[in-house]
mmCIF file of C-alpha atoms and ligand atoms in Angstrom:
data_model
loop_
_atom_site.group_PDB
_atom_site.id
_atom_site.type_symbol
_atom_site.label_atom_id
_atom_site.label_comp_id
_atom_site.label_asym_id
_atom_site.label_seq_id
_atom_site.Cartn_x
_atom_site.Cartn_y
_atom_site.Cartn_z
ATOM 1 C CA MET O 158 138.896 111.281 137.024
ATOM 2 C CA THR O 159 137.046 108.410 135.650
ATOM 3 C CA ILE O 160 136.332 107.867 132.735
ATOM 4 C CA GLU O 161 132.706 106.725 131.905
ATOM 5 C CA ALA O 162 132.455 103.753 129.341
ATOM 6 C CA PRO O 163 129.859 104.850 126.870
ATOM 7 C CA ALA O 164 126.464 103.575 127.127
ATOM 8 C CA ARG O 165 125.274 100.629 124.771
ATOM 9 C CA PRO O 166 123.380 101.690 122.169
ATOM 10 C CA GLY O 167 120.152 99.710 121.841
ATOM 11 C CA SER O 168 120.619 96.202 121.888
ATOM 12 C CA ALA O 169 121.742 95.025 118.240
ATOM 13 C CA PHE O 170 124.523 92.073 118.744
ATOM 14 C CA LEU O 171 126.897 94.261 116.852
ATOM 15 C CA ALA O 172 125.988 97.694 116.710
ATOM 16 C CA VAL O 173 128.177 100.274 115.137
ATOM 17 C CA ARG O 174 128.397 103.625 115.609
ATOM 18 C CA ASP O 175 129.601 106.918 113.689
ATOM 19 C CA LEU O 176 132.825 104.572 113.102
ATOM 20 C CA ARG O 177 136.230 106.452 111.910
ATOM 21 C CA ILE O 178 139.089 105.394 110.541
ATOM 22 C CA HIS O 179 141.701 107.897 109.347
ATOM 23 C CA PHE O 180 145.147 106.961 108.130
ATOM 24 C CA ASP O 181 147.942 109.610 108.805
ATOM 25 C CA THR O 182 150.315 109.513 105.400
ATOM 26 C CA ASP O 183 152.932 111.619 103.999
ATOM 27 C CA ASP O 184 150.454 112.543 101.577
ATOM 28 C CA GLY O 185 147.800 113.719 103.755
ATOM 29 C CA LEU O 186 145.202 112.396 106.012
ATOM 30 C CA VAL O 187 143.111 109.444 104.388
ATOM 31 C CA LYS O 188 139.842 109.490 105.485
ATOM 32 C CA SER O 189 138.758 105.549 104.999
ATOM 33 C CA VAL O 190 135.827 105.319 106.947
ATOM 34 C CA ASP O 191 133.986 108.409 107.857
ATOM 35 C CA GLY O 192 131.090 108.110 110.435
ATOM 36 C CA VAL O 193 129.468 104.789 109.557
ATOM 37 C CA SER O 194 126.814 103.080 111.242
ATOM 38 C CA PHE O 195 124.671 100.114 111.596
ATOM 39 C CA ASP O 196 123.391 97.233 113.654
ATOM 40 C CA LEU O 197 123.304 93.631 113.114
ATOM 41 C CA GLU O 198 121.659 90.744 114.416
ATOM 42 C CA ARG O 199 122.693 87.346 115.058
ATOM 43 C CA GLY O 200 121.572 85.042 112.211
ATOM 44 C CA ARG O 201 121.251 88.128 109.789
ATOM 45 C CA THR O 202 123.385 89.158 106.853
ATOM 46 C CA LEU O 203 124.386 92.174 105.858
ATOM 47 C CA GLY O 204 126.222 93.134 102.349
ATOM 48 C CA ILE O 205 128.363 96.424 102.585
ATOM 49 C CA VAL O 206 129.096 97.191 98.845
ATOM 50 C CA GLY O 207 130.754 100.024 96.906
ATOM 51 C CA GLU O 208 133.385 100.277 94.657
ATOM 52 C CA SER O 209 137.047 99.609 95.058
ATOM 53 C CA GLY O 210 138.559 102.237 97.773
ATOM 54 C CA SER O 211 135.469 103.142 99.346
ATOM 55 C CA GLY O 212 136.423 101.498 102.670
ATOM 56 C CA LYS O 213 134.968 98.554 102.944
ATOM 57 C CA SER O 214 137.730 96.280 104.119
ATOM 58 C CA VAL O 215 138.802 99.181 106.247
ATOM 59 C CA THR O 216 135.633 99.069 108.057
ATOM 60 C CA SER O 217 136.009 95.306 108.523
ATOM 61 C CA LEU O 218 139.499 95.413 109.638
ATOM 62 C CA GLY O 219 138.621 98.001 111.970
ATOM 63 C CA ILE O 220 135.695 95.606 113.674
ATOM 64 C CA MET O 221 138.570 93.051 114.363
ATOM 65 C CA GLY O 222 140.966 95.361 115.670
ATOM 66 C CA LEU O 223 143.167 94.610 112.693
ATOM 67 C CA HIS O 224 143.478 97.997 111.323
ATOM 68 C CA ARG O 225 145.781 99.270 114.427
ATOM 69 C CA SER O 226 148.895 100.853 113.277
ATOM 70 C CA LYS O 227 150.751 104.098 114.729
ATOM 71 C CA ARG O 228 149.366 105.893 111.941
ATOM 72 C CA ALA O 229 145.815 104.841 112.258
ATOM 73 C CA ARG O 230 143.508 106.652 113.942
ATOM 74 C CA ILE O 231 139.955 105.093 115.143
ATOM 75 C CA GLY O 232 136.959 106.776 116.629
ATOM 76 C CA GLY O 233 133.277 106.151 117.234
ATOM 77 C CA GLU O 234 132.086 102.897 119.024
ATOM 78 C CA ILE O 235 131.463 99.159 118.087
ATOM 79 C CA TRP O 236 129.502 97.158 120.268
ATOM 80 C CA LEU O 237 129.983 93.651 119.949
ATOM 81 C CA ASP O 238 127.298 91.709 122.439
ATOM 82 C CA GLY O 239 127.277 94.172 124.743
ATOM 83 C CA GLU O 240 131.298 94.882 124.829
ATOM 84 C CA GLU O 241 132.729 98.222 123.365
ATOM 85 C CA LEU O 242 135.764 97.203 121.313
ATOM 86 C CA VAL O 243 137.296 100.717 119.948
ATOM 87 C CA ALA O 244 138.519 101.670 123.266
ATOM 88 C CA ALA O 245 138.961 98.241 124.761
ATOM 89 C CA ASP O 246 142.273 96.831 126.185
ATOM 90 C CA PRO O 247 144.167 95.451 122.180
ATOM 91 C CA ASP O 248 144.418 91.912 124.212
ATOM 92 C CA ARG O 249 140.914 91.543 124.916
ATOM 93 C CA VAL O 250 140.089 92.492 121.348
ATOM 94 C CA ARG O 251 142.817 89.629 119.950
ATOM 95 C CA ARG O 252 141.195 87.442 122.205
ATOM 96 C CA LEU O 253 137.883 88.085 120.846
ATOM 97 C CA ARG O 254 139.327 87.454 117.275
ATOM 98 C CA GLY O 255 139.184 84.041 116.092
ATOM 99 C CA HIS O 256 136.953 83.092 119.089
ATOM 100 C CA SER O 257 133.604 85.307 118.856
ATOM 101 C CA MET O 258 134.616 86.736 115.469
ATOM 102 C CA ALA O 259 136.326 85.813 112.510
ATOM 103 C CA MET O 260 136.953 86.816 108.915
ATOM 104 C CA ILE O 261 137.424 85.169 105.578
ATOM 105 C CA PHE O 262 139.698 87.039 102.619
ATOM 106 C CA GLN O 263 139.439 87.137 98.924
ATOM 107 C CA ASP O 264 142.938 85.410 99.001
ATOM 108 C CA PRO O 265 142.967 82.475 101.372
ATOM 109 C CA LEU O 266 146.743 82.902 101.347
ATOM 110 C CA THR O 267 146.707 85.591 103.000
ATOM 111 C CA ALA O 268 144.898 83.696 106.033
ATOM 112 C CA MET O 269 147.084 80.534 105.428
ATOM 113 C CA HIS O 270 150.805 80.080 105.640
ATOM 114 C CA PRO O 271 152.277 78.283 102.744
ATOM 115 C CA TYR O 272 154.899 76.203 104.901
ATOM 116 C CA TYR O 273 151.863 74.910 107.239
ATOM 117 C CA THR O 274 149.535 71.806 106.221
ATOM 118 C CA VAL O 275 146.143 72.667 106.311
ATOM 119 C CA GLY O 276 145.196 70.895 108.871
ATOM 120 C CA ALA O 277 148.211 72.465 111.463
ATOM 121 C CA GLN O 278 146.883 75.445 110.824
ATOM 122 C CA ILE O 279 143.080 74.890 111.623
ATOM 123 C CA ILE O 280 144.435 72.840 114.745
ATOM 124 C CA GLU O 281 146.344 76.027 116.111
ATOM 125 C CA ALA O 282 143.512 78.141 115.622
ATOM 126 C CA TYR O 283 141.372 75.808 117.497
ATOM 127 C CA ARG O 284 143.815 75.315 120.439
ATOM 128 C CA VAL O 285 144.526 79.012 120.959
ATOM 129 C CA HIS O 286 141.310 79.391 122.054
ATOM 130 C CA HIS O 287 140.561 75.835 123.868
ATOM 131 C CA PRO O 288 144.050 75.370 125.225
ATOM 132 C CA GLN O 289 142.839 72.236 127.355
ATOM 133 C CA ALA O 290 141.879 70.575 124.171
ATOM 134 C CA SER O 291 144.473 67.880 122.930
ATOM 135 C CA LYS O 292 146.052 67.276 120.020
ATOM 136 C CA LYS O 293 144.380 64.444 118.862
ATOM 137 C CA GLU O 294 141.178 66.274 119.879
ATOM 138 C CA ALA O 295 141.932 69.547 117.971
ATOM 139 C CA ARG O 296 142.731 67.384 114.702
ATOM 140 C CA LYS O 297 139.310 65.105 114.912
ATOM 141 C CA ARG O 298 137.650 68.904 115.117
ATOM 142 C CA ALA O 299 139.859 70.507 112.174
ATOM 143 C CA ILE O 300 138.525 67.041 110.066
ATOM 144 C CA GLU O 301 135.135 67.257 111.066
ATOM 145 C CA MET O 302 135.343 71.246 110.039
ATOM 146 C CA LEU O 303 136.663 70.328 106.446
ATOM 147 C CA ASP O 304 134.077 67.598 106.102
ATOM 148 C CA ARG O 305 131.593 70.105 106.761
ATOM 149 C CA VAL O 306 132.744 72.830 104.260
ATOM 150 C CA GLY O 307 132.747 70.219 101.611
ATOM 151 C CA ILE O 308 136.517 68.950 101.332
ATOM 152 C CA PRO O 309 136.336 65.361 99.896
ATOM 153 C CA GLN O 310 138.707 63.255 101.681
ATOM 154 C CA PRO O 311 138.849 65.250 104.838
ATOM 155 C CA ASP O 312 141.004 62.801 107.058
ATOM 156 C CA ARG O 313 143.408 62.590 103.778
ATOM 157 C CA ARG O 314 143.344 66.296 102.874
ATOM 158 C CA VAL O 315 144.003 67.415 106.310
ATOM 159 C CA ASP O 316 147.545 66.860 105.475
ATOM 160 C CA ASP O 317 147.838 68.863 102.633
ATOM 161 C CA TYR O 318 149.546 71.968 102.181
ATOM 162 C CA PRO O 319 147.157 74.908 100.854
ATOM 163 C CA HIS O 320 149.076 74.778 97.401
ATOM 164 C CA GLN O 321 148.122 71.455 97.075
ATOM 165 C CA PHE O 322 144.306 72.374 96.969
ATOM 166 C CA SER O 323 142.413 74.415 94.392
ATOM 167 C CA GLY O 324 141.457 77.636 94.897
ATOM 168 C CA GLY O 325 137.846 77.090 95.686
ATOM 169 C CA MET O 326 139.147 74.090 98.368
ATOM 170 C CA ARG O 327 141.686 76.543 99.688
ATOM 171 C CA GLN O 328 138.445 79.238 100.143
ATOM 172 C CA ARG O 329 136.674 76.184 101.683
ATOM 173 C CA ALA O 330 139.507 75.912 104.101
ATOM 174 C CA MET O 331 139.762 79.447 105.087
ATOM 175 C CA ILE O 332 136.260 79.177 105.759
ATOM 176 C CA ALA O 333 136.793 75.925 108.055
ATOM 177 C CA MET O 334 139.643 77.885 109.833
ATOM 178 C CA ALA O 335 137.537 80.604 110.340
ATOM 179 C CA LEU O 336 134.643 78.669 111.769
ATOM 180 C CA VAL O 337 136.453 76.092 113.673
ATOM 181 C CA ASN O 338 135.966 78.206 117.353
ATOM 182 C CA ASP O 339 132.477 78.571 116.280
ATOM 183 C CA PRO O 340 132.296 82.418 115.885
ATOM 184 C CA SER O 341 129.141 84.364 116.571
ATOM 185 C CA LEU O 342 130.208 87.251 113.815
ATOM 186 C CA LEU O 343 131.752 86.094 110.803
ATOM 187 C CA ILE O 344 133.442 89.218 108.493
ATOM 188 C CA ALA O 345 133.777 87.742 104.675
ATOM 189 C CA ASP O 346 135.859 90.371 102.566
ATOM 190 C CA GLU O 347 134.735 89.655 98.953
ATOM 191 C CA PRO O 348 135.422 85.865 99.678
ATOM 192 C CA THR O 349 134.401 85.193 95.945
ATOM 193 C CA THR O 350 135.783 87.760 93.731
ATOM 194 C CA ALA O 351 138.910 85.302 92.856
ATOM 195 C CA LEU O 352 137.204 82.456 91.924
ATOM 196 C CA ASP O 353 134.951 81.593 88.560
ATOM 197 C CA VAL O 354 131.075 81.884 88.363
ATOM 198 C CA THR O 355 130.427 78.250 89.424
ATOM 199 C CA VAL O 356 132.560 78.048 92.144
ATOM 200 C CA GLN O 357 131.138 81.491 93.605
ATOM 201 C CA ALA O 358 128.321 80.297 93.736
ATOM 202 C CA GLN O 359 128.793 76.980 95.394
ATOM 203 C CA ILE O 360 130.763 79.437 98.247
ATOM 204 C CA LEU O 361 127.870 81.764 99.102
ATOM 205 C CA ASP O 362 125.842 78.691 99.458
ATOM 206 C CA LEU O 363 128.256 77.197 101.700
ATOM 207 C CA ILE O 364 128.206 80.424 103.754
ATOM 208 C CA ARG O 365 124.643 80.766 103.768
ATOM 209 C CA ASP O 366 124.159 77.100 104.987
ATOM 210 C CA LEU O 367 126.933 77.545 107.790
ATOM 211 C CA GLN O 368 125.009 80.457 108.366
ATOM 212 C CA LYS O 369 121.804 78.814 109.298
ATOM 213 C CA GLU O 370 123.803 76.106 111.011
ATOM 214 C CA PHE O 371 125.443 78.441 113.511
ATOM 215 C CA GLY O 372 123.431 81.099 113.661
ATOM 216 C CA SER O 373 126.089 83.404 113.227
ATOM 217 C CA ALA O 374 126.231 87.168 112.308
ATOM 218 C CA VAL O 375 127.369 87.604 108.918
ATOM 219 C CA ILE O 376 129.118 90.592 106.840
ATOM 220 C CA ILE O 377 129.337 90.315 103.099
ATOM 221 C CA ILE O 378 131.980 92.724 101.627
ATOM 222 C CA THR O 379 131.632 92.858 97.820
ATOM 223 C CA HIS O 380 131.726 95.353 95.027
ATOM 224 C CA ASP O 381 129.278 93.438 93.286
ATOM 225 C CA LEU O 382 125.693 93.615 94.310
ATOM 226 C CA GLY O 383 124.975 90.559 92.659
ATOM 227 C CA VAL O 384 126.746 88.572 95.152
ATOM 228 C CA VAL O 385 125.055 89.744 98.127
ATOM 229 C CA ALA O 386 121.364 89.755 96.218
ATOM 230 C CA GLU O 387 120.172 86.458 97.303
ATOM 231 C CA LEU O 388 122.351 86.316 100.412
ATOM 232 C CA ALA O 389 121.815 89.808 102.235
ATOM 233 C CA ASP O 390 118.750 90.594 104.439
ATOM 234 C CA ASP O 391 120.325 94.130 104.872
ATOM 235 C CA ILE O 392 122.577 96.047 102.677
ATOM 236 C CA LEU O 393 124.507 99.149 103.308
ATOM 237 C CA VAL O 394 126.054 101.113 100.247
ATOM 238 C CA MET O 395 129.174 102.854 101.083
ATOM 239 C CA TYR O 396 131.025 105.340 99.092
ATOM 240 C CA GLY O 397 134.003 107.654 99.592
ATOM 241 C CA GLY O 398 134.240 106.530 103.110
ATOM 242 C CA ARG O 399 130.561 106.770 104.128
ATOM 243 C CA CYS O 400 127.231 105.108 103.925
ATOM 244 C CA VAL O 401 125.533 106.837 101.238
ATOM 245 C CA GLU O 402 122.139 104.416 101.994
ATOM 246 C CA ARG O 403 121.266 101.109 103.811
ATOM 247 C CA GLY O 404 117.957 99.440 104.667
ATOM 248 C CA PRO O 405 116.638 96.139 103.678
ATOM 249 C CA ALA O 406 118.036 94.381 100.726
ATOM 250 C CA ALA O 407 114.613 94.014 98.958
ATOM 251 C CA THR O 408 113.695 97.584 99.108
ATOM 252 C CA LEU O 409 117.445 98.556 98.023
ATOM 253 C CA PHE O 410 116.880 96.350 94.868
ATOM 254 C CA ASP O 411 113.208 97.326 94.095
ATOM 255 C CA ALA O 412 113.309 100.834 95.525
ATOM 256 C CA PRO O 413 116.703 102.172 95.813
ATOM 257 C CA GLU O 414 116.981 106.028 96.739
ATOM 258 C CA HIS O 415 120.128 107.087 96.066
ATOM 259 C CA PRO O 416 121.639 108.159 92.826
ATOM 260 C CA TYR O 417 124.870 105.861 93.259
ATOM 261 C CA THR O 418 123.027 103.058 94.194
ATOM 262 C CA TRP O 419 121.207 103.238 90.996
ATOM 263 C CA GLY O 420 124.308 103.512 89.313
ATOM 264 C CA LEU O 421 125.592 99.917 90.899
ATOM 265 C CA LEU O 422 122.402 98.575 89.888
ATOM 266 C CA GLY O 423 122.646 99.915 86.278
ATOM 267 C CA SER O 424 125.951 98.345 86.153
ATOM 268 C CA MET O 425 124.923 94.838 87.207
ATOM 269 C CA PRO O 426 125.342 92.197 84.643
ATOM 270 C CA ARG O 427 122.434 91.326 83.058
ATOM 271 C CA LEU O 428 122.213 88.313 80.997
ATOM 272 C CA ASP O 429 118.548 88.997 80.028
ATOM 273 C CA ARG O 430 119.010 92.248 77.913
ATOM 274 C CA PRO O 431 121.191 93.427 74.947
ATOM 275 C CA LEU O 432 124.458 95.234 76.032
ATOM 276 C CA GLN O 433 123.152 98.708 74.837
ATOM 277 C CA GLU O 434 119.938 98.527 76.404
ATOM 278 C CA ARG O 435 121.971 98.438 79.740
ATOM 279 C CA LEU O 436 122.543 102.099 82.029
ATOM 280 C CA ILE O 437 125.852 103.065 81.927
ATOM 281 C CA PRO O 438 127.961 102.085 84.881
ATOM 282 C CA VAL O 439 128.835 105.033 87.083
ATOM 283 C CA ARG O 440 130.813 107.298 85.008
ATOM 284 C CA GLY O 441 134.329 108.362 86.286
ATOM 285 C CA THR O 442 136.358 107.004 89.204
ATOM 286 C CA PRO O 443 135.914 106.896 92.931
ATOM 287 C CA PRO O 444 137.116 110.019 95.018
ATOM 288 C CA SER O 445 140.574 110.340 97.006
ATOM 289 C CA LEU O 446 140.017 109.939 100.471
ATOM 290 C CA ILE O 447 142.395 112.339 101.255
ATOM 291 C CA ASN O 448 140.809 115.048 99.274
ATOM 292 C CA VAL O 449 137.285 113.705 99.475
ATOM 293 C CA PRO O 450 134.654 116.408 97.202
ATOM 294 C CA SER O 451 133.041 119.000 99.218
ATOM 295 C CA GLY O 452 129.365 118.599 100.053
ATOM 296 C CA CYS O 453 127.990 115.275 98.848
ATOM 297 C CA ALA O 454 131.214 113.302 97.673
ATOM 298 C CA PHE O 455 129.480 111.667 94.819
ATOM 299 C CA HIS O 456 128.417 114.826 93.183
ATOM 300 C CA PRO O 457 131.214 115.160 90.421
ATOM 301 C CA ARG O 458 129.993 112.081 89.077
ATOM 302 C CA CYS O 459 126.444 112.281 89.974
ATOM 303 C CA PRO O 460 124.052 113.203 86.587
ATOM 304 C CA TYR O 461 121.526 114.925 89.256
ATOM 305 C CA ALA O 462 123.637 117.162 91.064
ATOM 306 C CA GLU O 463 122.390 119.959 89.668
ATOM 307 C CA LEU O 464 118.673 119.797 90.291
ATOM 308 C CA THR O 465 119.702 120.755 93.982
ATOM 309 C CA GLY O 466 120.328 124.443 93.462
ATOM 310 C CA GLY O 467 124.210 124.147 94.591
ATOM 311 C CA ARG O 468 123.520 122.206 97.866
ATOM 312 C CA SER O 469 125.323 119.177 96.452
ATOM 313 C CA SER O 470 128.500 120.648 95.905
ATOM 314 C CA THR O 471 128.043 122.840 99.426
ATOM 315 C CA GLU O 472 126.121 120.627 102.071
ATOM 316 C CA ARG O 473 126.841 117.178 103.042
ATOM 317 C CA PRO O 474 123.947 115.510 103.016
ATOM 318 C CA ALA O 475 122.714 113.670 106.121
ATOM 319 C CA LEU O 476 121.490 110.062 105.957
ATOM 320 C CA ALA O 477 117.468 110.418 106.454
ATOM 321 C CA GLU O 478 115.053 107.714 106.878
ATOM 322 C CA THR O 479 113.129 107.658 103.856
ATOM 323 C CA ASP O 480 110.806 104.360 104.862
ATOM 324 C CA PRO O 481 111.144 102.582 108.033
ATOM 325 C CA GLY O 482 114.501 101.177 108.120
ATOM 326 C CA HIS O 483 115.768 102.567 104.910
ATOM 327 C CA PHE O 484 117.933 105.433 104.890
ATOM 328 C CA ALA O 485 119.792 107.432 102.021
ATOM 329 C CA ALA O 486 121.851 110.586 101.983
ATOM 330 C CA CYS O 487 120.876 113.023 98.969
ATOM 331 C CA HIS O 488 119.517 116.893 98.961
ATOM 332 C CA LEU O 489 117.061 115.240 95.948
ATOM 333 C CA SER O 490 113.481 115.752 97.230
ATOM 334 C CA THR O 491 111.535 112.171 97.930
ATOM 335 C CA ALA O 492 109.263 113.401 95.195
ATOM 336 C CA GLU O 493 112.443 114.174 92.642
ATOM 337 C CA ARG O 494 113.966 110.749 93.472
ATOM 338 C CA HIS O 495 110.825 108.816 92.752
ATOM 339 C CA ARG O 496 110.387 110.367 89.809
ATOM 340 C CA ILE O 497 113.472 110.197 88.411
ATOM 341 C CA PHE O 498 113.862 106.646 89.376
ATOM 342 C CA THR O 499 110.253 105.381 87.790
ATOM 343 C CA ASP O 500 110.780 107.438 84.513
ATOM 344 C CA GLU O 501 114.616 107.081 83.747
ATOM 345 C CA ILE O 502 116.349 104.259 85.818
ATOM 346 C CA ALA O 503 113.580 101.457 86.500
ATOM 347 C CA PRO O 504 112.868 100.702 82.756
ATOM 348 C CA LYS O 505 116.369 100.351 82.133
ATOM 349 C CA LEU O 506 116.959 97.909 85.239
HETATM 350 N N1 ADP S 763 147.140 101.497 106.309
HETATM 351 C C1 ADP S 763 146.277 102.327 105.043
HETATM 352 N N2 ADP S 763 147.015 103.767 105.035
HETATM 353 C C2 ADP S 763 146.909 104.486 104.576
HETATM 354 N N3 ADP S 763 145.437 104.545 103.794
HETATM 355 C C3 ADP S 763 144.694 103.237 103.527
HETATM 356 C C4 ADP S 763 145.130 102.045 104.678
HETATM 357 N N4 ADP S 763 144.666 100.868 104.279
HETATM 358 C C5 ADP S 763 143.656 101.440 103.501
HETATM 359 N N5 ADP S 763 143.849 102.553 102.887
HETATM 360 C C6 ADP S 763 142.962 103.674 101.927
HETATM 361 O O1 ADP S 763 141.659 103.369 102.658
HETATM 362 C C7 ADP S 763 140.860 103.507 101.284
HETATM 363 C C8 ADP S 763 139.822 102.473 101.672
HETATM 364 O O2 ADP S 763 140.481 101.420 101.368
HETATM 365 P P1 ADP S 763 139.466 99.819 101.554
HETATM 366 O O3 ADP S 763 138.782 100.153 102.642
HETATM 367 O O4 ADP S 763 140.699 99.031 100.957
HETATM 368 O O5 ADP S 763 138.695 100.224 100.314
HETATM 369 P P2 ADP S 763 137.869 98.973 99.488
HETATM 370 O O6 ADP S 763 138.018 97.777 100.607
HETATM 371 O O7 ADP S 763 136.435 99.791 99.654
HETATM 372 O O8 ADP S 763 138.269 98.756 98.318
HETATM 373 C C9 ADP S 763 141.988 103.345 100.117
HETATM 374 O O9 ADP S 763 141.944 104.820 99.699
HETATM 375 C C10 ADP S 763 142.894 102.669 100.555
HETATM 376 O O10 ADP S 763 144.035 103.246 99.714
HETATM 377 S S1 SF4 S 764 123.220 114.981 96.955
HETATM 378 FE FE1 SF4 S 764 123.318 115.826 95.115
HETATM 379 S S2 SF4 S 764 125.296 114.886 94.344
HETATM 380 FE FE2 SF4 S 764 124.717 113.635 95.982
HETATM 381 S S3 SF4 S 764 123.491 111.856 95.275
HETATM 382 FE FE3 SF4 S 764 122.356 113.571 95.979
HETATM 383 S S4 SF4 S 764 121.802 114.746 93.838
HETATM 384 FE FE4 SF4 S 764 123.638 113.571 93.852
HETATM 385 MG MG1 MG S 765 138.671 95.633 99.861
#
């Protein structure tokens, strides 16, 4: 019997289809990612946003093939430049990692080893995928990359250890390491969360500049909509392991359709308004991914659940296209959502 390879959906550079990543734990099955789909083109940036525990990191680890463990079950399809990765040989995915796709993390020390110099680690990352390169060439490349990400005196700093760098400089060094092989997909998971506001802005500017220069596809993961406001072309909002809204960034900020997105927008810090005029941040706590609430997972926290005649707690809303390229999963009618947004939400944003 032959197993037919799944047909490639469309022609997007990265096409994720119905991605499911569940973990079998002693407490039960954790549905960390439960049916997420999106497309991303080269040269574009997708922001994935949601509160802590919504499945953002597991989504990105899944794309990178780093979720693998005996207790992980993965389903769906991940197409990277025409190649399907979920069913692919793990060795093949390992080769693509670092070369075609790379990742930066909130804490550079998860990616960098404390006992090796920054340069040695960038050189190693380069030589894994360029075995023909001499040490001298690889070192030159490492210095070039450190220079490119804004490390002063890169020919000297290349021999420093990670702890000799400040937090922001370490983040730059990790970006240099991620980009040393010129990957066409870069995933940045909360890249600025640990940094102070000024350094945060510098790192976001750097990612934007590098993307322009390298033309890669970028996914930025954050719990803070403010981080992706100026950076992302498209935004995907995750709640309880699922996508509740996605669409062009401008539309999501100007005309968001999902009550959870309203809550996220309402809790974005704004300096130009007194605190008491702000919307209350999303009340309650994120759901357990072992016992995901029935129907719409957001219903225990949603102020509008009662308006749907019981459907919110019994029936899972499907993602439906509200405008071209803009999708939301909510039982409220379009007219109701527009009325609530115009009357109650927009005046407070
Ligand atoms: N290896 C694992 N085994 C079991 N549960 C996991 C594992 N990795 C992540 N999870 C769970 O999956 C959920 C989503 O996690 P994560 O993707 O890290 O959230 P986010 O990045 O949005 O904060 C969390 O409830 C987390 O505890
Ligand atoms: S489906 Fe119901 S609970 Fe879910 S967001 Fe819409 S109104 Fe709220
Ligand atoms: Mg995370």
